[in-house]
XYZ file of C-alpha atoms in Angstrom:
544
model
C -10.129 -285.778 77.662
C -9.833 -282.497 79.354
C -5.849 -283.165 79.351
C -5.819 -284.069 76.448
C -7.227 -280.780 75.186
C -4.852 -278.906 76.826
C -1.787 -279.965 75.083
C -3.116 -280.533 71.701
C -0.479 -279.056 69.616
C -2.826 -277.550 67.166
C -3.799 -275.266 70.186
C -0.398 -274.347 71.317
C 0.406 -273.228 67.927
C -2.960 -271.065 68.047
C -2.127 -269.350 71.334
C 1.718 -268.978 70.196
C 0.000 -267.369 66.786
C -2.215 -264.948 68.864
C 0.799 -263.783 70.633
C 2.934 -263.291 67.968
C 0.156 -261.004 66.375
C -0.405 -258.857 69.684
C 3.091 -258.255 69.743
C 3.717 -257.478 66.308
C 0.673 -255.506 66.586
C 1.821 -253.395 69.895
C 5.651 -253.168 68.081
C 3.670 -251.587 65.124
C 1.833 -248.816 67.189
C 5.666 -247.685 68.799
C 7.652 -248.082 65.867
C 5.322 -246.310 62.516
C 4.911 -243.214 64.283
C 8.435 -243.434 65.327
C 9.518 -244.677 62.006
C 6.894 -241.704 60.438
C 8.833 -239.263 62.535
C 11.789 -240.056 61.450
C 10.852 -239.873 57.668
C 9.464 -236.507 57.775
C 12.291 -234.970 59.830
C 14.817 -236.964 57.523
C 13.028 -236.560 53.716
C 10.388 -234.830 54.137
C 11.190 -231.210 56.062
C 14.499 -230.591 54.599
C 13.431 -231.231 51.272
C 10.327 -228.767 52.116
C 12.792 -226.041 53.723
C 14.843 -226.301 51.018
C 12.347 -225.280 48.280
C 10.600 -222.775 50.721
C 14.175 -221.352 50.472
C 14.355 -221.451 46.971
C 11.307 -219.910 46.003
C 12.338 -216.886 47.621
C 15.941 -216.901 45.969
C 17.818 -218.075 48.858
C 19.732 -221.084 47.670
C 23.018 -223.453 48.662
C 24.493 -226.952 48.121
C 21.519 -229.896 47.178
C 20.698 -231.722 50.514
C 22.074 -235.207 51.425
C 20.458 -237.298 53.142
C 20.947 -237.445 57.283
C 24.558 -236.042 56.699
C 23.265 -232.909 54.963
C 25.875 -231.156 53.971
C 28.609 -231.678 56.302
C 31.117 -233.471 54.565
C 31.221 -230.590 52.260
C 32.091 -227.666 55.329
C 34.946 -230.600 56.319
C 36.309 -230.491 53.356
C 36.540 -227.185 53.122
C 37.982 -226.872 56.785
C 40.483 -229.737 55.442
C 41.673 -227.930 52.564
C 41.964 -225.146 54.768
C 44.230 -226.414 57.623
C 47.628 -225.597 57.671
C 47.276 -222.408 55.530
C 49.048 -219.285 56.611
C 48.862 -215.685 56.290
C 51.319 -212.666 55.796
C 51.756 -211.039 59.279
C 50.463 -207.805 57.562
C 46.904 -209.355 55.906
C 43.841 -210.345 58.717
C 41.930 -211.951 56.290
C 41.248 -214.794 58.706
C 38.002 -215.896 57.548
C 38.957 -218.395 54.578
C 41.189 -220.175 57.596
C 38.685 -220.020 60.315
C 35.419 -220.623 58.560
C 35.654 -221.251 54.927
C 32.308 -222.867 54.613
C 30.693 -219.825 55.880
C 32.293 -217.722 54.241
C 31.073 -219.567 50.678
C 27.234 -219.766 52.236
C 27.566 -216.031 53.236
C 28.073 -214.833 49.804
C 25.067 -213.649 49.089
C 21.861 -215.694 51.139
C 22.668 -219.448 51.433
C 21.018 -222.462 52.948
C 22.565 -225.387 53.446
C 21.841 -228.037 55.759
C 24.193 -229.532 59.198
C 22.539 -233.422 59.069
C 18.093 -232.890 59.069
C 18.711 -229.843 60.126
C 18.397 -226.538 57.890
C 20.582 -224.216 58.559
C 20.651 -220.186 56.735
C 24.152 -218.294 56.578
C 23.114 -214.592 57.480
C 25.181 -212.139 55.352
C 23.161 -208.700 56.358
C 23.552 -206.763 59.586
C 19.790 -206.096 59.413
C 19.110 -209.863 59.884
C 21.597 -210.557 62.682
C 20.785 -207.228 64.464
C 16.906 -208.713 64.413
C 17.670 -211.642 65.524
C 19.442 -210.396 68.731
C 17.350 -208.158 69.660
C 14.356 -210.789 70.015
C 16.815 -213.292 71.719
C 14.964 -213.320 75.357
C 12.140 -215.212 77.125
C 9.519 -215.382 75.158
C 11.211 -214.511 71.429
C 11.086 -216.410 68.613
C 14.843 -217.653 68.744
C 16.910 -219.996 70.988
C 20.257 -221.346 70.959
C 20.389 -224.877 69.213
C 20.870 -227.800 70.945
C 24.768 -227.825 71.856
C 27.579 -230.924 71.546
C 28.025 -232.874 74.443
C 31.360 -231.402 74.533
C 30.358 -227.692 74.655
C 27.626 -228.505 77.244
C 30.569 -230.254 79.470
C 32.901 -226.898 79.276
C 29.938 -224.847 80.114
C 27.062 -226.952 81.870
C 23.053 -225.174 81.958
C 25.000 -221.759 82.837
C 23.537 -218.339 81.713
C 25.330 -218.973 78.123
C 23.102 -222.083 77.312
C 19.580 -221.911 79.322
C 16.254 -220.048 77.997
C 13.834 -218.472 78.698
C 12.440 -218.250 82.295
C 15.415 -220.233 83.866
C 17.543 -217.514 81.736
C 15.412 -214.375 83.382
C 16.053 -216.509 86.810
C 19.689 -216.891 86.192
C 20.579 -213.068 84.893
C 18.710 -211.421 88.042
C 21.262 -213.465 90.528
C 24.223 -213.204 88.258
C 23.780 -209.543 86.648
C 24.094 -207.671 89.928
C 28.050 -209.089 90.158
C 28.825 -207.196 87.242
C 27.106 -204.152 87.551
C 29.237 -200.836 86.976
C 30.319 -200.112 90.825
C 31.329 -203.843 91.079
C 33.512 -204.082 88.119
C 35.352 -200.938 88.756
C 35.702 -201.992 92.588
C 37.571 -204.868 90.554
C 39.981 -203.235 88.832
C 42.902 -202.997 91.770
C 42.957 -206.689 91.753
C 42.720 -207.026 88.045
C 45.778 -204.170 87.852
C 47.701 -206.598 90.998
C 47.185 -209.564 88.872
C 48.703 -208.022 86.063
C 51.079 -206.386 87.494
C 52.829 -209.836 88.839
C 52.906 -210.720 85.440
C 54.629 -207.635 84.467
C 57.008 -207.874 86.962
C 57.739 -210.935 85.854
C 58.503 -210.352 82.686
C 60.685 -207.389 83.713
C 62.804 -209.396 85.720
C 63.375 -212.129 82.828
C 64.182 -209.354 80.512
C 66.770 -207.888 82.725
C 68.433 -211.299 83.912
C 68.815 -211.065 79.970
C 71.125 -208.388 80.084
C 73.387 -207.975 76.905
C 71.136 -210.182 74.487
C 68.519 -207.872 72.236
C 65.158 -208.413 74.424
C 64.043 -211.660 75.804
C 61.287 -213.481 73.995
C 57.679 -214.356 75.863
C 55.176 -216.120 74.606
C 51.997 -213.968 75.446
C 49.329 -216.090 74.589
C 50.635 -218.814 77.685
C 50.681 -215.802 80.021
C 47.346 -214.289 79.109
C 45.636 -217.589 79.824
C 47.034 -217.389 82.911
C 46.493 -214.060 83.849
C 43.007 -213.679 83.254
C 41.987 -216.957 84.677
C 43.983 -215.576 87.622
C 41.779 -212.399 87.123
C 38.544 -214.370 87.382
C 38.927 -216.967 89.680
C 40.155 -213.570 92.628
C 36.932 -211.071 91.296
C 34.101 -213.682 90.818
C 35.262 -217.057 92.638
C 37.195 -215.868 95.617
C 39.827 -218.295 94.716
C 42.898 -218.088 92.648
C 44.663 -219.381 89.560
C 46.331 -222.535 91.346
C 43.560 -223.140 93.108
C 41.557 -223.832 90.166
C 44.130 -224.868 87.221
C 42.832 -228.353 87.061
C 39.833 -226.615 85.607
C 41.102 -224.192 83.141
C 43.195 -227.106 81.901
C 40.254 -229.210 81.835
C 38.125 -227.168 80.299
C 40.765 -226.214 77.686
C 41.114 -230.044 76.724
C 36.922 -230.232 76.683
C 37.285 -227.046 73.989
C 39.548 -229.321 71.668
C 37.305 -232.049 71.959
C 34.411 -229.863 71.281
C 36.416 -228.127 68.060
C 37.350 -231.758 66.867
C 33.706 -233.304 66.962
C 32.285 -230.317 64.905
C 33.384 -232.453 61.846
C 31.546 -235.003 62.854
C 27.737 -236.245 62.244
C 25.696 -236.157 65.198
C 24.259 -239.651 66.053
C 21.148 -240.125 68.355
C 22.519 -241.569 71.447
C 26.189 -241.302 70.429
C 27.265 -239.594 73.240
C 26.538 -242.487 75.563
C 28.480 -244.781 73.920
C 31.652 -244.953 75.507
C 34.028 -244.155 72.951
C 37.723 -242.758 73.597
C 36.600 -239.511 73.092
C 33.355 -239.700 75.369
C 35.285 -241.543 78.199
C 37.936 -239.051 77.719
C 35.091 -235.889 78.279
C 33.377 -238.093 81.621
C 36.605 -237.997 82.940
C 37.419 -234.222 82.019
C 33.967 -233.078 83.047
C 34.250 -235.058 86.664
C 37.243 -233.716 87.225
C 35.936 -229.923 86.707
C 32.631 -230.670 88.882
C 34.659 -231.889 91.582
C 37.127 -229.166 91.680
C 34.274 -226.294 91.342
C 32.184 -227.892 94.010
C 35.265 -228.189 96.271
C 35.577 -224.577 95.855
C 31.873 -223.826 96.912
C 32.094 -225.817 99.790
C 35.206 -223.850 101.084
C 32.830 -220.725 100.921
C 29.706 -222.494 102.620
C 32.180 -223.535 105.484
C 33.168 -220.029 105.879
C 29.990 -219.034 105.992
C 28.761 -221.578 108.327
C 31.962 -221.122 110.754
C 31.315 -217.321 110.556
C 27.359 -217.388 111.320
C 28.041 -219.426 114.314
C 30.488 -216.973 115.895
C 28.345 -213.928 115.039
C 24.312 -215.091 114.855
C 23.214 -211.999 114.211
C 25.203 -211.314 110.976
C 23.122 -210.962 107.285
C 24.048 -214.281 105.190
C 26.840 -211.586 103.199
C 28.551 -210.836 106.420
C 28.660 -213.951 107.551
C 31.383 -214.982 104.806
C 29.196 -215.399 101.502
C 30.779 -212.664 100.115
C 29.708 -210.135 97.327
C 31.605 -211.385 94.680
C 29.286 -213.687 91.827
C 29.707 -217.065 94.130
C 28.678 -214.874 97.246
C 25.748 -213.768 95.241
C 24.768 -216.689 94.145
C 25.520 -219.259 97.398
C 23.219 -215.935 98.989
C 20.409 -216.830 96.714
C 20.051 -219.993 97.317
C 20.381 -219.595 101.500
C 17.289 -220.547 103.269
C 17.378 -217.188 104.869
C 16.742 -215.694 101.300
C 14.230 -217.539 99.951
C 11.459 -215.311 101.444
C 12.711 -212.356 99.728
C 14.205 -213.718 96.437
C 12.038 -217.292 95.842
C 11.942 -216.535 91.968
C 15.603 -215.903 92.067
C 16.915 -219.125 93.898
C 19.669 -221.264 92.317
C 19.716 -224.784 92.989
C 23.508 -226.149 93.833
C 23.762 -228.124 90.322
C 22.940 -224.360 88.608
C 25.379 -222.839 90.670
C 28.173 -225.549 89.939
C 27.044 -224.888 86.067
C 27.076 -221.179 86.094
C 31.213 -221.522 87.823
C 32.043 -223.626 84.850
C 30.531 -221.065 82.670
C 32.230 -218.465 84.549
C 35.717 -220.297 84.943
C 35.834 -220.521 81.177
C 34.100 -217.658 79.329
C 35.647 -215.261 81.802
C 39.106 -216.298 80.655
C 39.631 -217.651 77.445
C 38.143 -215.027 75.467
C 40.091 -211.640 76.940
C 43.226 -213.620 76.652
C 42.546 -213.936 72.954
C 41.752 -210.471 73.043
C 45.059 -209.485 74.647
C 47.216 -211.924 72.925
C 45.746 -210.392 69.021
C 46.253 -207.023 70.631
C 49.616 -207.683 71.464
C 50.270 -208.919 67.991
C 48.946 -205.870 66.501
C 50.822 -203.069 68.424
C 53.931 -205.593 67.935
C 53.138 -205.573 64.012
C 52.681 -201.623 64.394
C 54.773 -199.814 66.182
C 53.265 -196.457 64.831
C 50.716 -197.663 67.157
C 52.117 -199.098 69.572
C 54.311 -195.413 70.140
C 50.995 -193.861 70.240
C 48.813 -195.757 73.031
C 52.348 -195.821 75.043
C 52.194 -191.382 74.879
C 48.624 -191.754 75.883
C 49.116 -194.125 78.533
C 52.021 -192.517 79.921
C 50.384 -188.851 79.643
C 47.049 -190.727 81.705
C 48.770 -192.682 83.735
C 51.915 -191.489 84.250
C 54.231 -193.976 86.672
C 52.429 -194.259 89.834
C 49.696 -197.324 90.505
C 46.491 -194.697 89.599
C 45.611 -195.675 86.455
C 42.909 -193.323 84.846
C 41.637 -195.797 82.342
C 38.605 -194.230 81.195
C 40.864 -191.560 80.127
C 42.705 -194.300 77.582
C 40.459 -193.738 74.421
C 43.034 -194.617 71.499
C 43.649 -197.655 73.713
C 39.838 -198.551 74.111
C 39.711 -197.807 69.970
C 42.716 -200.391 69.118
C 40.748 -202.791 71.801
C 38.094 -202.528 69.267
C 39.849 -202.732 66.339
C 41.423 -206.156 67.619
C 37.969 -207.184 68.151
C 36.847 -206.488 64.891
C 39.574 -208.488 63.365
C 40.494 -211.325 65.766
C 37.354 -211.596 67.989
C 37.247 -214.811 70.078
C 33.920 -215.865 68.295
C 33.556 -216.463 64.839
C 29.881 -216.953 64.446
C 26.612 -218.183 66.719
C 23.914 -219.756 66.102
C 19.977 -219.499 67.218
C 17.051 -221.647 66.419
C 13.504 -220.247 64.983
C 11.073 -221.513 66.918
C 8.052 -220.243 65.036
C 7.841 -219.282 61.511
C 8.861 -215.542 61.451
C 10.064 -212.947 58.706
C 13.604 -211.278 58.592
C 14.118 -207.640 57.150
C 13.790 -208.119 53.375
C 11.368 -210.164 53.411
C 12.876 -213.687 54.003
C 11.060 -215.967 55.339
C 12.224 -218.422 57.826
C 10.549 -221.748 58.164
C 10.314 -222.944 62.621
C 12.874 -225.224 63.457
C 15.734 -223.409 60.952
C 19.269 -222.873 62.622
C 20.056 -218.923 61.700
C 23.886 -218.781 61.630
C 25.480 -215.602 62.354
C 29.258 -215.443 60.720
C 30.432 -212.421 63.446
C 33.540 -212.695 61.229
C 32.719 -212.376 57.891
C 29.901 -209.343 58.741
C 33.149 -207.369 60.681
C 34.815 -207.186 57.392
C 31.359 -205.414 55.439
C 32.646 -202.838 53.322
C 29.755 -200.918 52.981
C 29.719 -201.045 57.161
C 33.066 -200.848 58.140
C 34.512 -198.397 54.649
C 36.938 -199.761 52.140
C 39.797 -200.873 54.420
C 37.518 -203.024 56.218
C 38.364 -205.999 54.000
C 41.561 -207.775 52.666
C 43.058 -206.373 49.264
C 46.545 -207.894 48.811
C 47.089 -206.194 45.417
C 46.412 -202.909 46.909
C 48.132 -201.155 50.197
C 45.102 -200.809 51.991
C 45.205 -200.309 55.300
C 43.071 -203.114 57.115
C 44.456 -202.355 60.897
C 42.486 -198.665 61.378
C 41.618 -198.583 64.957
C 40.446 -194.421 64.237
C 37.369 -195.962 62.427
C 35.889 -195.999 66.388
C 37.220 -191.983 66.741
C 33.568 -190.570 66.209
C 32.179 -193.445 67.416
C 30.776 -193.982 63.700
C 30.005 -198.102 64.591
C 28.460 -198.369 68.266
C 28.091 -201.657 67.228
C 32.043 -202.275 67.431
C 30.874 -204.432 70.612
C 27.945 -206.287 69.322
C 29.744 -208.982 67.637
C 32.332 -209.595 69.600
C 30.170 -209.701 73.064
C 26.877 -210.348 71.209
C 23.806 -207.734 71.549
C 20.075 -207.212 72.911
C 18.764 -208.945 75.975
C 21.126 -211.763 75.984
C 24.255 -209.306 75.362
C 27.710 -211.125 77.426
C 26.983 -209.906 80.848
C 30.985 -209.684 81.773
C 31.896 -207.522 78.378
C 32.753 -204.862 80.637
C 34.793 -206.439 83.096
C 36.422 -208.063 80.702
C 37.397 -204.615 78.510
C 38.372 -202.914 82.034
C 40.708 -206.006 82.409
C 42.720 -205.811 78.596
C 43.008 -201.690 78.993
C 44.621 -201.928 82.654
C 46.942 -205.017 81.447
C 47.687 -203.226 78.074
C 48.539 -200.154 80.268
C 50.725 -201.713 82.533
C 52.451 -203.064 79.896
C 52.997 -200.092 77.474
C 54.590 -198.127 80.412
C 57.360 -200.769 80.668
C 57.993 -202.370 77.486
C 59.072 -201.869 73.587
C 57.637 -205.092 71.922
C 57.845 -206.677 68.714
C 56.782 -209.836 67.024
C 59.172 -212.581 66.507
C 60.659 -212.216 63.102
C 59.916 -216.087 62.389
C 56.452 -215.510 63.802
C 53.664 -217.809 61.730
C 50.409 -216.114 61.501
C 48.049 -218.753 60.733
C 44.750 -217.863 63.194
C 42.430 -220.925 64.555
C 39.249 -219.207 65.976
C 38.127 -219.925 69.285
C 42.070 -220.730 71.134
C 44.384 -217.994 71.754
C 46.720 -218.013 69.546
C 50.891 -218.978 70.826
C 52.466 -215.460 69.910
C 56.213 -214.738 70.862
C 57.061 -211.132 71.195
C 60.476 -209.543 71.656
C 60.473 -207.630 74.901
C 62.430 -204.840 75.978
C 62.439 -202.497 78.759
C 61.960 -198.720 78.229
């Protein structure tokens, strides 16, 4: 009887039943507070942010849902593509960032997928912004692309709050004043090779008008040169594979900002995320080779000499000294709250490796473009230089002040970013009284507020009917706009802790170059500007 019982099938199907039900019943309690979630961040809060916005007069496009309104800014980036401008107009913004450029026109909202995003249009707001971007503030940078967090890693660019504080005290003291002019014979060497280089091309060219170079190529060059000898210890072929790498990662990056952002897409291995693995392996491996070299060092120089401090004994006091020194076991007593782990040091290389590079090349390359599109200009920083300078290797650069203006002026006009983003994470209030739900991405178009006419005077913007004169590096003679850095570097706490290394580096190439050249642009030259690379630029060069 009792076996019986236990396979009546009227009782299997009961147990079966109960199962079925305690499942269905535990898959419930995961997925309707997921599925809740998902609703309000989906229908619900944009919808909300939206008419928040709207009832204080800030409005944009009508949201869709998940892709917001993205394929609207990629159409507008499509219909932009391949558009040029006349050498003599830097209106670069309806190339670079047309969709910001429409939300910035007055206050706009629009939305990039769930997420709401405001276009900031007013100094006021941006300049508020900044200057509460630090631990503890009310803004932080979005979450980045997978892409943009392979070029860069958790360096000083992308972490917050404490772990920022922790990374600026180790890094900061690298590129304090004494250390960055104590850099400027190598950055002057470095430059000088190219120079020399370029002087010898243009006189194996002997009977032909000049010899063209393409600038933007050699900049690249240059200043990773530049940054891999004065923070790294290393040099430009010893660390190519990751400028080239990191490079490819930045096209990768630029190309997925068109795209919608799936949860969990970047772990499925597509061409493009196989393609970044192998990219970002290959830049790890190199940087970490290059740290190792300096531990050896270190280690093979505290064995002969015990009694050296961890700086003598081969860290060095360049940033990877500092940093490799912070996270000794000898320094841990003295600097615990300032100790780098090895992944953060890899991370802030990469950060290093790339933002110290990329971004004065564009500098010089636009610059070079300018004075070779000017040569009212270009006659006028060569007097100065030469009257500072003169011929011999002392080069008095603080001295160079209509060359620090045009350095400016370039940055106003072509600065290597167009816009940044940070995230509210509270609900706060901008000047004028807008108020900003938690959780909106503020975006803040560098680009379009460096041509504000009633900030930057009438030739600040682009009038082709009228000759206006946009290129006016004398708007920085009184120092009128001690903001002319803000944008280009950023501003407040979280202000781009190399800006000066990287201006000392464009004025001594700049003056190097002035005291040996004539230049001119390429008469077949295309100016058609695409943000963040450095633009390919042939000049004509010829020797004074």
């Amino acid at each position: 009887m009792q076996g019986a019982a236990a396979s009546d099938p009227m009782a299997v199907m009961g147990g079966s039943t109960s199962m079925v039900v305690v499942v269905s019943a535990a898959l419930a309690v995961i997925l309707v507070p997921w599925l809740w979630a998902a609703l309000v961040r989906l229908v619900w809060q944009p919808h909300a942010v939206t008419r928040a916005f709207a009832r204080q007069g800030v409005r944009g496009p009508p949201y869709r849902f998940f892709l917001g309104n993205t394929g609207e800014a990629r159409a507008m980036r499509a219909a932009a593509s391949g558009a040029t401008l006349h050498r003599s107009s830097h209106d670069i913004v309806p190339l670079v960032m047309p969709h910001l450029q429409s939300y910035t026109r007055g206050r706009r909202a629009t939305a990039r997928g769930s997420t709401p995003v405001l276009s900031l249009g007013r100094y006021d707001m941006v300049k508020r912004v900044l200057s509460s971007d630090k631990a503890g503030g009310h803004f932080v940078k979005p979450v980045m692309t997978p892409a943009l967090t392979a070029i860069m890693g958790a360096g000083l660019i992308m972490v917050e709050g404490h772990d920022w504080a922790r990374h600026r005290r180790v890094v900061a003291p690298a590129f304090a004043a004494d250390k960055v002019r104590m850099m400027a014979g190598a950055m002057a060497s470095c430059a000088g090779e190219v120079v020399q280089s370029w002087a010898e091309e243009v006189a194996a060219a002997a009977g032909r008008e000049g010899e063209v170079v393409e600038v933007g190529r050699c900049f690249r060059e240059l200043t990773a040169d530049v940054i891999s000898r004065t923070a790294f210890g290393s040099s430009y072929r010893r660390g190519k594979e990751v400028f080239l790498a990191q490079r490819e990662l930045l096209l990768v990056a630029m190309a997925a900002m068109d795209g919608v952002r799936v949860p969990g897409g970047q772990y499925v291995p597509t061409r493009a995320n196989v393609r970044r693995w192998q990219l970002e392996r290959k830049v790890r491996a190199t940087l970490r080779g290059i740290v190792d070299e300096r531990l050896a060092a270190a280690a093979a120089a505290a064995a002969r000499e015990s009694s050296q401090s961890p700086v003598e004994m081969g860290y060095g006091t360049d940033l990877l000294g500092l940093m490799l020194k912070a996270n000794a076991p000898a320094g841990q007593s003295q600097r615990r709250r300032a100790v780098m782990t090895m992944d953060e040091i890899i991370d802030e290389c990469k950060t290093f490796f790339f933002a110290g590079h990329e971004t004065t090349a564009h500098l010089l390359t636009w610059s070079m473009f300018l004075l070779g599109t000017h040569p009212d200009w270009q006659r006028r920083l060569r007097d100065e230089v030469l009257r500072e300078c003169g011929g011999g290797d002392a080069l008095n650069l603080n001295k160079l002040e209509l060359v620090t203006m045009v350095l400016y002026e370039t940055l106003r006009l072509y600065g290597p970013i167009s816009s940044i983003e940070r995230q509210a994470t509270a609900d706060v209030e901008l000047c004028g009284g807008v108020k900003v739900p938690k959780g909106t991405v503020l975006s803040l178009p560098f680009a379009t507020l460096h041509r504000d006419e009633d900030a930057w005077g009438a030739d600040a913007v682009c009038v082709v009917r009228e000759p206006i004169q946009q290129f006016n590096p004398l708007r920085f003679r009184d120092a009128a706009h001690p903001s002319a850095l803000m944008l280009a570097f950023s501003a407040g706490p979280r202000s781009c802790v190399g800006q000066d290394m990287a201006m000392l580096e464009a004025k001594a190439t700049l003056a190097l170059i002035l005291r040996r050249f004539r230049f001119e642009v390429v008469p077949g030259y295309v100016h058609a500007p695409a943000g963040h690379l450095a633009p390919e630029v042939q000049v004509v060069l010829k020797l004074l």
